[in-house]
Coordinates of C-alpha atoms in Angstrom, one line a residue:
Chain A
M1 CA -70.9 -47.2 -61.3
N2 CA -72.2 -50.4 -60.1
I3 CA -73.8 -49.7 -56.7
P4 CA -76.3 -52.6 -55.7
I5 CA -79.2 -50.7 -55.6
N6 CA -81.6 -52.7 -52.8
F7 CA -83.3 -52.0 -49.9
F8 CA -80.7 -52.4 -47.5
M9 CA -78.5 -50.1 -49.7
W10 CA -81.3 -47.6 -50.0
G11 CA -82.4 -47.8 -46.0
L12 CA -78.4 -47.0 -45.4
A13 CA -78.6 -43.8 -47.5
C14 CA -82.1 -42.7 -45.8
L15 CA -80.5 -43.6 -42.1
P16 CA -78.2 -40.0 -41.3
I17 CA -81.2 -38.0 -42.7
I18 CA -84.1 -40.0 -40.5
V19 CA -81.9 -39.7 -37.7
L20 CA -81.3 -36.3 -38.4
L21 CA -84.9 -35.7 -38.6
V22 CA -86.1 -37.7 -35.2
L23 CA -83.0 -36.3 -32.9
M24 CA -84.3 -32.5 -34.1
I25 CA -88.1 -33.1 -34.3
K26 CA -89.0 -35.9 -31.8
F27 CA -85.8 -35.4 -29.1
Q28 CA -85.9 -31.4 -29.7
W29 CA -82.3 -31.7 -30.3
G30 CA -80.2 -28.7 -31.6
A31 CA -78.9 -29.1 -35.1
T32 CA -75.0 -28.3 -33.5
E33 CA -76.1 -31.4 -31.7
A34 CA -78.0 -33.6 -34.0
A35 CA -75.6 -32.9 -37.0
P36 CA -72.7 -34.4 -36.2
V37 CA -74.6 -37.5 -35.0
G38 CA -76.2 -37.8 -38.9
L39 CA -72.6 -37.0 -40.0
V40 CA -71.1 -40.0 -38.1
I41 CA -73.5 -42.4 -39.8
T42 CA -72.8 -41.0 -43.2
V43 CA -69.0 -41.8 -42.7
I44 CA -69.6 -45.1 -41.7
T45 CA -71.9 -46.1 -43.9
G46 CA -69.7 -44.6 -46.7
L47 CA -66.5 -46.6 -45.4
V48 CA -68.5 -50.0 -44.8
F49 CA -71.1 -50.5 -46.8
Y50 CA -70.3 -48.0 -50.1
K51 CA -66.6 -49.3 -49.9
A52 CA -65.4 -45.4 -49.8
D53 CA -61.8 -45.1 -48.7
I54 CA -60.2 -42.9 -45.8
R55 CA -59.0 -40.6 -48.6
L56 CA -62.4 -39.5 -50.4
I57 CA -64.2 -39.4 -46.8
V58 CA -61.5 -36.7 -46.1
S59 CA -61.6 -34.8 -49.4
E60 CA -65.3 -34.6 -49.6
G61 CA -65.5 -33.6 -45.9
A62 CA -62.8 -30.9 -46.8
K63 CA -65.2 -29.7 -49.6
G64 CA -67.6 -29.2 -47.1
I65 CA -65.6 -27.7 -45.1
W66 CA -64.9 -25.1 -47.8
N67 CA -68.8 -25.1 -49.0
A68 CA -69.6 -24.7 -45.5
L69 CA -67.2 -21.5 -44.8
T70 CA -69.0 -19.6 -47.8
I71 CA -72.5 -20.2 -46.1
L72 CA -70.7 -18.9 -42.8
L73 CA -69.3 -15.4 -44.2
I74 CA -72.9 -14.8 -44.6
V75 CA -74.2 -15.3 -41.4
W76 CA -71.0 -14.1 -39.6
T77 CA -71.6 -11.0 -41.6
A78 CA -75.7 -10.9 -41.5
V79 CA -75.2 -10.9 -37.3
L80 CA -72.8 -8.2 -37.8
M81 CA -75.3 -6.2 -39.6
Y82 CA -78.0 -7.1 -36.9
Q83 CA -75.4 -5.9 -34.0
V84 CA -75.0 -2.8 -35.6
G85 CA -78.6 -2.2 -35.7
S86 CA -79.4 -2.9 -32.3
E87 CA -76.2 -1.2 -30.8
A88 CA -77.8 1.8 -32.5
K89 CA -81.1 1.1 -31.2
A90 CA -82.4 1.2 -35.0
F91 CA -84.9 -1.7 -34.5
S92 CA -87.2 0.5 -32.1
V93 CA -87.2 3.0 -34.8
I94 CA -87.9 0.7 -37.6
R95 CA -90.6 -1.0 -35.3
D96 CA -92.5 2.4 -34.7
G97 CA -91.5 3.6 -37.9
M98 CA -93.1 0.5 -40.2
R99 CA -96.1 0.4 -37.5
K100 CA -96.9 3.9 -38.9
L101 CA -96.4 3.3 -42.0
L102 CA -98.4 0.4 -42.2
P103 CA -100.9 0.0 -39.0
N104 CA -102.6 -3.1 -40.2
E105 CA -100.3 -5.6 -38.6
L106 CA -101.1 -8.3 -40.5
L107 CA -99.8 -6.1 -43.8
L108 CA -96.8 -5.4 -41.5
V109 CA -96.4 -9.0 -40.7
L110 CA -96.9 -9.7 -44.4
T111 CA -94.2 -7.0 -45.8
M112 CA -91.7 -7.7 -43.0
G113 CA -91.9 -11.7 -43.2
W114 CA -92.1 -12.2 -46.6
I115 CA -92.3 -9.4 -49.1
F116 CA -89.0 -7.7 -47.8
E117 CA -87.3 -11.2 -47.9
S118 CA -88.8 -12.1 -51.3
F119 CA -87.0 -8.5 -52.2
L120 CA -83.7 -10.0 -50.5
Q121 CA -84.0 -13.2 -51.7
G122 CA -84.4 -12.1 -55.3
I123 CA -80.8 -10.2 -55.0
T124 CA -79.2 -12.1 -52.3
G125 CA -80.2 -15.4 -51.3
F126 CA -78.0 -18.0 -49.8
G127 CA -79.7 -17.6 -46.7
V128 CA -79.6 -13.6 -46.0
P129 CA -83.4 -13.2 -46.3
V130 CA -83.8 -15.4 -42.9
A131 CA -80.6 -14.4 -41.1
V132 CA -81.5 -10.2 -41.6
G133 CA -85.2 -10.8 -41.8
A134 CA -85.5 -13.0 -38.0
P135 CA -84.2 -9.8 -36.1
L136 CA -86.5 -7.2 -38.2
L137 CA -89.6 -9.0 -37.2
I138 CA -88.3 -9.2 -33.5
G139 CA -88.0 -5.7 -33.4
I140 CA -91.7 -5.2 -34.6
G141 CA -92.6 -7.5 -31.7
V142 CA -92.8 -11.1 -33.3
K143 CA -92.0 -13.6 -31.1
P144 CA -88.5 -15.5 -31.9
M145 CA -89.6 -18.7 -32.8
W146 CA -92.0 -17.5 -35.5
A147 CA -89.6 -14.4 -36.2
V148 CA -87.7 -17.4 -38.0
I149 CA -90.4 -19.6 -39.5
I150 CA -92.2 -16.5 -41.3
P151 CA -89.1 -15.6 -42.9
L152 CA -87.8 -19.0 -43.6
L153 CA -91.2 -19.5 -45.7
G154 CA -91.4 -15.8 -47.0
Q155 CA -87.9 -16.1 -48.4
S156 CA -88.6 -19.9 -50.1
W157 CA -90.6 -19.1 -53.4
G158 CA -88.0 -16.9 -54.8
N159 CA -85.4 -20.0 -54.4
T160 CA -85.2 -21.0 -58.0
F161 CA -85.4 -17.8 -59.8
G162 CA -83.7 -15.5 -56.8
T163 CA -80.4 -14.6 -56.5
L164 CA -80.6 -13.5 -60.3
G165 CA -81.2 -17.1 -61.5
A166 CA -78.6 -18.9 -60.3
A167 CA -80.5 -22.1 -59.0
W168 CA -82.5 -21.9 -62.4
D169 CA -79.4 -21.6 -64.5
A170 CA -77.8 -24.2 -62.3
L171 CA -81.4 -26.7 -63.5
A172 CA -80.6 -25.7 -67.2
M173 CA -76.7 -26.7 -66.7
S174 CA -77.1 -29.7 -65.2
A175 CA -80.4 -31.0 -67.3
G176 CA -78.7 -30.0 -70.6
L177 CA -81.2 -27.4 -71.3
T178 CA -80.6 -24.5 -74.1
A179 CA -81.0 -21.1 -73.0
G180 CA -83.8 -19.8 -75.3
S181 CA -84.9 -23.2 -76.5
K182 CA -88.6 -24.7 -76.4
E183 CA -87.7 -26.9 -73.8
Y184 CA -86.1 -24.6 -71.8
L185 CA -89.1 -22.1 -71.8
A186 CA -91.6 -25.1 -71.6
T187 CA -89.7 -26.0 -68.0
A188 CA -89.1 -22.5 -66.7
F189 CA -92.8 -22.2 -67.3
C190 CA -93.4 -25.7 -65.4
T191 CA -91.1 -24.1 -62.8
A192 CA -92.7 -20.7 -62.2
A193 CA -96.3 -21.9 -62.2
F194 CA -95.6 -24.4 -59.5
I195 CA -93.7 -22.1 -57.7
W196 CA -96.6 -19.7 -58.2
F197 CA -98.7 -22.5 -56.1
W198 CA -96.1 -22.6 -53.5
N199 CA -96.3 -18.8 -53.1
I200 CA -100.2 -18.2 -52.6
I201 CA -99.6 -20.9 -50.2
D202 CA -96.9 -19.0 -48.2
G203 CA -98.9 -15.5 -47.9
M204 CA -101.9 -17.6 -46.8
V205 CA -100.3 -19.5 -44.5
I206 CA -98.1 -16.5 -42.8
C207 CA -102.1 -15.3 -42.4
W208 CA -103.0 -18.2 -40.9
F209 CA -100.1 -18.3 -38.2
Y210 CA -100.9 -14.4 -37.5
G211 CA -104.5 -14.7 -36.5
K212 CA -106.2 -18.2 -38.0
G213 CA -109.6 -17.3 -40.0
K214 CA -109.8 -13.6 -39.1
A215 CA -106.5 -13.0 -40.8
I216 CA -107.4 -15.0 -43.5
K217 CA -110.6 -13.2 -44.4
K218 CA -108.5 -9.8 -44.0
G219 CA -105.5 -10.9 -45.7
I220 CA -107.0 -12.8 -48.7
L221 CA -107.1 -10.1 -51.1
P222 CA -103.5 -8.3 -50.0
V223 CA -102.1 -12.1 -50.4
M224 CA -103.9 -12.3 -54.0
F225 CA -102.9 -9.2 -55.3
I226 CA -99.0 -9.9 -53.9
S227 CA -99.0 -13.2 -55.3
L228 CA -100.1 -11.8 -58.6
I229 CA -97.2 -9.7 -59.0
Q230 CA -94.9 -12.3 -57.4
G231 CA -96.0 -15.4 -58.6
G232 CA -98.1 -14.2 -62.3
G233 CA -94.8 -11.7 -62.6
E234 CA -92.3 -13.9 -62.9
L235 CA -93.9 -16.7 -64.6
L236 CA -94.6 -14.0 -67.3
L237 CA -91.0 -13.0 -66.6
T238 CA -89.8 -16.5 -67.0
Q239 CA -90.4 -16.5 -71.0
V240 CA -88.6 -13.1 -71.3
N241 CA -85.5 -13.3 -69.1
T242 CA -85.0 -15.8 -66.1
T243 CA -81.9 -13.6 -64.5
I244 CA -84.8 -11.0 -63.5
A245 CA -88.0 -13.5 -63.0
C246 CA -88.0 -13.0 -59.1
F247 CA -86.1 -9.5 -58.7
V248 CA -87.9 -7.1 -60.6
P249 CA -91.9 -9.0 -59.1
A250 CA -90.0 -9.0 -55.9
C251 CA -89.0 -4.7 -56.2
I252 CA -92.4 -4.1 -57.5
S253 CA -94.4 -5.9 -54.7
L254 CA -92.4 -4.2 -52.0
V255 CA -93.6 -0.7 -53.7
A256 CA -97.3 -2.3 -53.8
V257 CA -97.9 -3.2 -50.5
L258 CA -96.8 0.2 -49.2
L259 CA -99.5 1.8 -51.8
L260 CA -101.7 -1.0 -50.8
G261 CA -101.2 0.4 -47.0
Q262 CA -102.3 3.5 -48.1
M263 CA -105.9 2.3 -49.1
K264 CA -109.0 2.7 -47.0
P265 CA -109.6 -1.1 -45.8
Y266 CA -105.9 -1.0 -44.6
K267 CA -104.5 2.4 -43.5
K268 CA -106.5 1.7 -40.3
D269 CA -105.1 0.3 -36.7
W270 CA -106.0 -3.2 -37.0
C271 CA -104.8 -6.3 -35.4
V272 CA -105.5 -9.6 -33.8
E273 CA -105.2 -9.3 -30.1
E274 CA -104.8 -13.0 -29.2
S275 CA -102.3 -13.6 -32.4
Q276 CA -100.2 -16.6 -31.3
I277 CA -96.7 -15.0 -33.5
M278 CA -97.0 -11.5 -31.6
D279 CA -95.7 -11.0 -28.2
R280 CA -98.3 -8.7 -26.8
T281 CA -95.9 -7.9 -23.5
F282 CA -93.3 -6.9 -26.0
A283 CA -92.0 -3.4 -25.9
G284 CA -88.1 -4.0 -27.2
Q285 CA -86.4 -0.6 -26.6
S286 CA -88.4 1.9 -24.6
A287 CA -89.5 4.7 -26.6
D288 CA -87.0 7.1 -23.9
D289 CA -84.2 4.6 -25.3
K290 CA -85.0 6.0 -28.9
P291 CA -81.7 7.3 -30.3
E292 CA -82.2 11.2 -30.8
G293 CA -83.1 12.5 -34.5
M294 CA -82.8 8.8 -36.0
T295 CA -86.1 8.3 -38.6
L296 CA -87.1 5.1 -40.5
I297 CA -84.6 6.2 -43.2
H298 CA -81.8 7.2 -40.7
A299 CA -82.8 3.0 -39.3
F300 CA -82.9 1.2 -42.6
V301 CA -79.2 3.3 -44.0
P302 CA -77.4 -0.3 -43.2
Y303 CA -80.1 -2.1 -45.6
F304 CA -80.6 0.3 -48.1
L305 CA -76.9 0.4 -48.5
L306 CA -77.2 -3.6 -48.8
S307 CA -79.8 -3.1 -51.7
A308 CA -77.8 -0.5 -53.9
I309 CA -74.1 -2.2 -53.3
T310 CA -75.8 -5.8 -54.1
L311 CA -77.6 -4.3 -57.2
I312 CA -74.7 -2.2 -58.7
V313 CA -72.4 -5.2 -58.3
L314 CA -74.8 -7.9 -59.5
V315 CA -76.6 -6.1 -61.9
V316 CA -74.2 -3.6 -63.9
K317 CA -72.7 -5.7 -66.3
P318 CA -68.7 -4.0 -66.4
V319 CA -68.2 -4.0 -62.5
N320 CA -69.8 -7.4 -62.2
T321 CA -66.9 -8.8 -65.1
F322 CA -64.4 -7.0 -63.0
L323 CA -65.0 -7.8 -59.6
S324 CA -65.7 -11.6 -60.7
Q325 CA -62.3 -12.2 -61.9
F326 CA -60.9 -12.5 -58.4
Q327 CA -61.8 -16.2 -57.1
I328 CA -60.2 -18.3 -54.9
G329 CA -60.6 -22.1 -55.5
L330 CA -59.3 -25.6 -53.9
A331 CA -57.7 -28.5 -56.0
F332 CA -59.1 -31.7 -55.1
P333 CA -57.9 -35.2 -56.7
E334 CA -59.8 -38.1 -57.9
T335 CA -61.6 -40.0 -55.7
Q336 CA -63.4 -43.5 -55.9
T337 CA -65.3 -45.8 -54.0
G338 CA -65.1 -49.4 -54.3
Y339 CA -68.0 -49.7 -56.4
G340 CA -66.7 -47.7 -58.7
Y341 CA -68.3 -44.4 -58.3
V342 CA -66.3 -41.6 -59.2
N343 CA -65.5 -38.0 -58.0
E344 CA -63.5 -36.3 -60.8
A345 CA -60.6 -34.6 -60.0
T346 CA -60.8 -30.5 -60.2
E347 CA -58.4 -28.1 -60.3
C348 CA -60.9 -25.3 -58.9
F349 CA -63.6 -26.5 -56.6
S350 CA -66.6 -24.1 -56.4
P351 CA -64.6 -21.0 -56.7
L352 CA -65.3 -17.9 -54.2
S353 CA -66.0 -14.7 -55.6
P354 CA -65.0 -12.9 -52.9
F355 CA -66.2 -9.6 -54.3
T356 CA -69.4 -10.5 -55.6
H357 CA -70.2 -13.2 -52.6
A358 CA -73.4 -11.8 -50.7
S359 CA -71.0 -11.9 -47.4
M360 CA -69.0 -8.8 -48.8
F361 CA -72.0 -6.7 -49.3
L362 CA -73.5 -7.4 -45.9
L363 CA -70.1 -6.3 -44.5
L364 CA -69.6 -3.4 -46.7
S365 CA -72.9 -2.1 -45.0
S366 CA -72.6 -3.1 -42.1
L367 CA -69.1 -1.3 -41.4
I368 CA -70.4 2.1 -43.5
G369 CA -73.6 1.5 -41.2
L370 CA -71.3 1.4 -38.4
V371 CA -69.4 4.4 -39.0
Y372 CA -72.4 6.3 -40.0
Y373 CA -74.0 5.4 -36.6
K374 CA -71.1 6.3 -34.9
K375 CA -70.9 9.6 -36.5
K376 CA -74.6 10.6 -35.8
G377 CA -73.5 9.7 -32.6
W378 CA -76.4 6.8 -31.7
I379 CA -73.4 4.3 -30.9
K380 CA -71.9 5.3 -28.1
N381 CA -68.0 5.0 -26.8
G382 CA -67.0 1.0 -26.2
G383 CA -70.2 0.7 -28.2
V384 CA -68.2 -0.5 -31.7
K385 CA -66.7 -3.1 -29.4
G386 CA -69.7 -4.5 -27.9
V387 CA -71.1 -5.1 -31.3
F388 CA -68.2 -7.2 -32.2
V389 CA -67.8 -9.6 -28.9
R390 CA -71.7 -9.9 -29.4
S391 CA -71.4 -10.8 -33.2
V392 CA -68.4 -13.5 -32.0
S393 CA -70.2 -14.9 -29.6
M394 CA -73.8 -15.2 -31.4
T395 CA -71.9 -16.9 -34.4
M396 CA -69.9 -19.3 -33.3
P397 CA -72.1 -21.9 -32.6
S398 CA -74.0 -22.1 -35.5
G399 CA -70.6 -22.6 -37.5
I400 CA -70.2 -26.4 -36.3
A401 CA -73.7 -27.7 -37.4
V402 CA -73.3 -25.7 -40.4
I403 CA -70.1 -27.7 -41.2
G404 CA -71.6 -31.3 -39.9
L405 CA -74.5 -30.8 -42.2
V406 CA -72.7 -29.7 -45.5
I407 CA -69.8 -32.2 -45.1
M408 CA -72.9 -35.0 -44.4
S409 CA -74.6 -34.1 -47.5
K410 CA -70.8 -34.0 -49.5
V411 CA -70.1 -37.0 -48.0
M412 CA -73.6 -38.6 -48.9
A413 CA -73.0 -37.3 -52.6
G414 CA -69.3 -38.2 -52.6
T415 CA -70.0 -42.1 -51.5
G416 CA -72.9 -43.0 -54.2
Q417 CA -75.7 -42.7 -51.4
T418 CA -77.5 -39.4 -52.9
V419 CA -77.5 -41.2 -55.9
V420 CA -79.0 -44.6 -54.6
L421 CA -81.7 -42.9 -52.5
A422 CA -83.3 -41.4 -55.7
N423 CA -82.7 -44.0 -57.9
G424 CA -84.4 -46.2 -55.5
I425 CA -87.3 -44.0 -55.4
A426 CA -87.7 -43.7 -58.6
N427 CA -87.2 -47.6 -59.6
V428 CA -89.7 -48.7 -56.7
L429 CA -92.6 -46.4 -57.7
G430 CA -92.3 -46.1 -61.6
K431 CA -94.6 -43.8 -63.1
V432 CA -96.0 -42.7 -59.7
Y433 CA -92.6 -41.4 -59.0
V434 CA -94.0 -37.9 -60.8
V435 CA -96.0 -37.5 -57.6
L436 CA -92.8 -37.6 -56.0
S437 CA -90.5 -35.9 -58.0
P438 CA -91.1 -32.4 -56.4
F439 CA -90.0 -34.5 -53.0
V440 CA -86.8 -35.3 -54.1
G441 CA -86.2 -31.5 -55.1
L442 CA -86.9 -30.7 -51.6
L443 CA -84.7 -33.8 -50.3
G444 CA -81.9 -32.2 -52.1
S445 CA -82.4 -28.8 -50.6
F446 CA -82.8 -30.4 -47.1
M447 CA -79.6 -31.8 -47.5
T448 CA -77.5 -29.2 -49.0
G449 CA -79.3 -25.8 -47.4
S450 CA -79.6 -24.5 -51.1
N451 CA -82.0 -25.1 -54.3
M452 CA -79.2 -24.3 -56.9
S453 CA -77.3 -27.3 -55.1
S454 CA -80.6 -29.5 -55.3
N455 CA -80.5 -28.8 -58.7
I456 CA -77.2 -29.6 -59.5
L457 CA -77.4 -32.7 -57.6
F458 CA -81.0 -34.3 -59.0
G459 CA -81.2 -32.5 -62.5
G460 CA -79.8 -34.9 -64.6
F461 CA -81.2 -37.7 -62.4
Q462 CA -84.8 -36.0 -63.1
T463 CA -84.5 -36.0 -66.7
T464 CA -83.3 -39.6 -67.0
T465 CA -85.8 -40.5 -65.1
A466 CA -88.0 -38.5 -66.7
G467 CA -86.7 -40.4 -70.2
L468 CA -87.2 -43.7 -68.4
L469 CA -90.9 -43.2 -67.6
E470 CA -91.7 -41.6 -70.9
V471 CA -93.1 -38.5 -69.6
D472 CA -92.6 -35.0 -70.1
P473 CA -89.2 -33.8 -68.6
S474 CA -90.4 -30.3 -68.5
V475 CA -92.9 -30.9 -66.1
I476 CA -90.4 -33.1 -63.7
L477 CA -87.6 -30.7 -64.0
G478 CA -90.3 -27.8 -63.3
A479 CA -91.6 -30.3 -59.8
Q480 CA -87.3 -31.0 -58.7
S481 CA -86.6 -26.9 -59.0
S482 CA -90.2 -25.9 -57.1
G483 CA -89.8 -28.8 -54.9
G484 CA -86.2 -27.6 -54.0
S485 CA -87.5 -24.2 -53.7
I486 CA -89.9 -25.2 -50.9
G487 CA -87.3 -27.4 -49.5
S488 CA -85.3 -24.1 -48.5
A489 CA -87.5 -23.7 -46.0
V490 CA -86.8 -26.8 -44.0
S491 CA -83.4 -26.7 -44.4
P492 CA -81.9 -27.1 -41.3
S493 CA -78.4 -24.8 -42.5
N494 CA -81.1 -22.6 -43.2
I495 CA -83.0 -22.5 -40.0
I496 CA -79.7 -22.1 -38.0
L497 CA -79.1 -18.9 -39.9
G498 CA -82.5 -17.6 -38.7
T499 CA -82.1 -18.7 -35.0
T500 CA -78.8 -17.9 -34.8
T501 CA -79.8 -13.8 -35.4
A502 CA -83.1 -14.5 -33.3
D503 CA -80.7 -15.8 -30.4
I504 CA -82.5 -19.0 -29.8
L505 CA -80.0 -21.2 -31.1
G506 CA -81.1 -24.8 -30.3
N507 CA -84.3 -24.6 -31.3
E508 CA -84.1 -25.3 -34.6
G509 CA -86.3 -28.6 -34.2
K510 CA -89.0 -26.8 -32.7
V511 CA -89.0 -24.5 -36.0
L512 CA -88.8 -27.5 -38.1
K513 CA -91.3 -29.4 -36.9
K514 CA -93.9 -26.5 -37.5
I515 CA -92.6 -25.9 -40.8
I516 CA -92.4 -29.3 -42.3
V517 CA -95.9 -30.1 -41.8
I518 CA -96.7 -27.5 -44.2
T519 CA -93.8 -28.1 -46.7
V520 CA -94.4 -31.6 -47.6
P521 CA -98.0 -31.6 -48.0
V522 CA -97.6 -28.7 -50.4
A523 CA -94.4 -30.6 -51.9
I524 CA -96.9 -33.7 -52.3
A525 CA -99.8 -31.4 -54.1
I526 CA -97.2 -30.3 -56.6
G527 CA -96.2 -34.1 -57.5
V528 CA -100.1 -34.7 -57.7
L529 CA -100.4 -31.4 -60.4
A530 CA -97.4 -32.9 -62.3
F531 CA -98.6 -36.2 -62.3
A532 CA -101.9 -34.4 -63.6
A533 CA -100.1 -32.5 -66.5
V534 CA -98.1 -35.6 -67.9
S535 CA -101.4 -38.1 -67.8
L536 CA -102.8 -35.4 -70.0
Chain B
M1 CA -80.0 -10.7 -26.6
T2 CA -78.0 -9.9 -26.5
E3 CA -77.0 -7.3 -23.9
R4 CA -77.5 -9.6 -21.4
E5 CA -75.8 -12.3 -22.9
G6 CA -72.7 -9.9 -24.3
V7 CA -72.4 -9.0 -20.7
S8 CA -72.0 -12.0 -19.5
V9 CA -69.9 -13.2 -22.0
E10 CA -67.9 -10.4 -21.5
E11 CA -67.2 -11.2 -17.7
K12 CA -67.3 -14.9 -17.5
S13 CA -64.3 -15.1 -19.7
F14 CA -65.3 -16.1 -23.5
F15 CA -63.5 -19.4 -23.5
Q16 CA -65.8 -20.8 -20.5
T17 CA -69.0 -20.4 -22.3
R18 CA -70.4 -22.6 -24.5
A19 CA -69.9 -20.3 -27.6
G20 CA -66.3 -20.3 -26.6
G21 CA -66.2 -24.3 -26.5
L22 CA -67.8 -23.9 -29.7
T23 CA -65.3 -21.8 -31.1
I24 CA -62.4 -23.7 -29.8
A25 CA -63.9 -26.8 -31.6
F26 CA -64.5 -24.4 -34.9
L27 CA -61.0 -23.5 -34.8
V28 CA -59.5 -27.3 -34.6
I29 CA -61.7 -27.6 -37.6
M30 CA -60.3 -24.9 -39.5
A31 CA -57.0 -26.5 -38.4
A32 CA -58.1 -29.8 -39.8
F33 CA -58.8 -28.4 -43.2
A34 CA -55.7 -27.2 -43.7
V35 CA -54.1 -30.5 -42.6
I36 CA -56.3 -32.4 -44.9
M37 CA -55.8 -29.9 -47.9
A38 CA -52.0 -30.6 -47.2
G39 CA -52.2 -34.5 -46.8
L40 CA -54.3 -34.4 -50.1
S41 CA -51.8 -32.4 -52.5
G42 CA -48.8 -34.1 -51.2
G43 CA -50.8 -37.6 -51.7
N44 CA -50.0 -38.2 -47.6
D45 CA -52.5 -40.8 -46.0
G46 CA -51.2 -39.9 -42.9
L47 CA -52.2 -36.3 -42.8
C48 CA -55.5 -37.3 -44.1
T49 CA -56.0 -39.6 -41.0
A50 CA -55.2 -36.8 -38.6
G51 CA -57.2 -34.1 -40.1
F52 CA -60.0 -36.7 -40.0
I53 CA -59.4 -37.6 -36.4
M54 CA -59.4 -33.8 -35.4
I55 CA -62.6 -32.8 -37.3
G56 CA -64.1 -36.1 -35.5
A57 CA -63.3 -34.7 -32.4
A58 CA -64.4 -31.1 -32.7
M59 CA -67.6 -32.5 -34.1
L60 CA -68.6 -34.7 -31.8
Y61 CA -67.5 -32.1 -29.2
S62 CA -70.9 -30.6 -28.8
P63 CA -73.2 -33.8 -28.6
V64 CA -71.3 -35.4 -26.1
K65 CA -70.9 -32.5 -24.0
V66 CA -74.5 -31.7 -23.8
H67 CA -76.1 -35.2 -24.0
L68 CA -73.3 -37.5 -22.3
Y69 CA -70.8 -35.4 -20.3
D70 CA -73.5 -32.8 -18.5
R71 CA -76.0 -35.6 -17.7
L72 CA -73.4 -37.9 -15.8
K73 CA -72.2 -34.8 -14.3
K74 CA -75.4 -33.8 -12.9
K75 CA -76.0 -37.5 -12.0

């Protein structure tokens, strides 16, 4: 590759991201409108300045559509699951039941917005915690915008070792780390340590959002306790088994918070009346509307099914091996830019395993839940049709935005813009680059919507840069993946999942504005910690 | 949401709503995807270009409608 890495080319590579941010944050455009503009800029830059041909652009575009479809399958099925619960009026039961179980409202918000999302992230990931969590929070009276922001933050710490360690495996693969080696364990340790820091911030920020100083005071002990289980547990488990390093602590934290809710300081009614995130006028479905005989366990049936199906398929090895053999992938030819940047040919690009994909678990849980509620008489005649009609009308608008964003990231990567972007930062900054190394991971997740993709995209680059700067690659890779984990909270394609299920599509800019002021400083703080670690 | 929106969607004819318009745009992108894959596997640049134009048109439907067409219509 001989793309000139200069300020002009670097600026051009930055341009689509800057335009996207400005349109969404400053002008409050929805992602459905902003993403196509970013895409147009990326395509023009690729064709004119990065010397790509139309064949390369359409090839990367088609790869983007294929990747976007795998994300959209999750959105569609998560919305279907939400609509099943909504039609059966299960959310009013969940709201009342969880309020009884956790009378402390702060603990309730932490459970429904952070701990339950961590559990979902541990097994499913790919945005499912955001899509599923937002309507659950609305169900307990959280305002829709906050119901999107909180799960985005709550799930993000689990992105590297969640989904049974998928993003971590991608980092190890792209950085050439051998499982069990000294470098592998050191990198896992650094990554988990940085993520623990973010995990504490997550909990504290949710408390702050809920009730500022009052909530911090009330919530500091539960947050530290839960974070010790989640972040500390993950840190320990990375040295034993990275596949379950997030899932096991997330499950334990779910049990722990329910026990915590029965302890003296937390078992009484407590709330911050003037909380900015709660809608005090919210009644949801009225008590009279509550389906007769439905208990909290009944209301959670689709979620129990989701957890059980996911666990069986992903953790039971023979089942997983059998179902994983069915794969659908597409062949793509080799393409090359005028600067010699090559995208190698592939026989089976990004294969989709339909039976082990999160959307299949969501679909099965939703359909079984639908049949179950119908049999119990909680879904009336005509309700089933309503569930599907509303699901389609709710999900279609998000499709365009997700496709636009994923194509944009593919075209940027395929034309060499992503490499120039990262190389430019490293070349200019020298050793100070270490401070910004998590920011590169964050950028990768922002663009692709996935910590795993960020690690694939930048894992090799971070290792090379660490070598050039003669610093410990374990620290840099840890910063990369923790930055990627943080970046999943600001990724527009993840935000859209939440705004879709919370029914506030078009408000992605407002959500992004609230989260970006937390994530960027934390990424830089992790960078400072990394700099201190390599300077020791 | 949803019940209100659901009812209005059913009453208004789905394809006259914003969601309906975006559904059509989505279907155009899916058709373009098939055209591009056919073009790439057959080495046919014409098909690739046609798919590229279809994607461009479908992607730009929403920003053009919201930020140009609707604004001009208001004026």
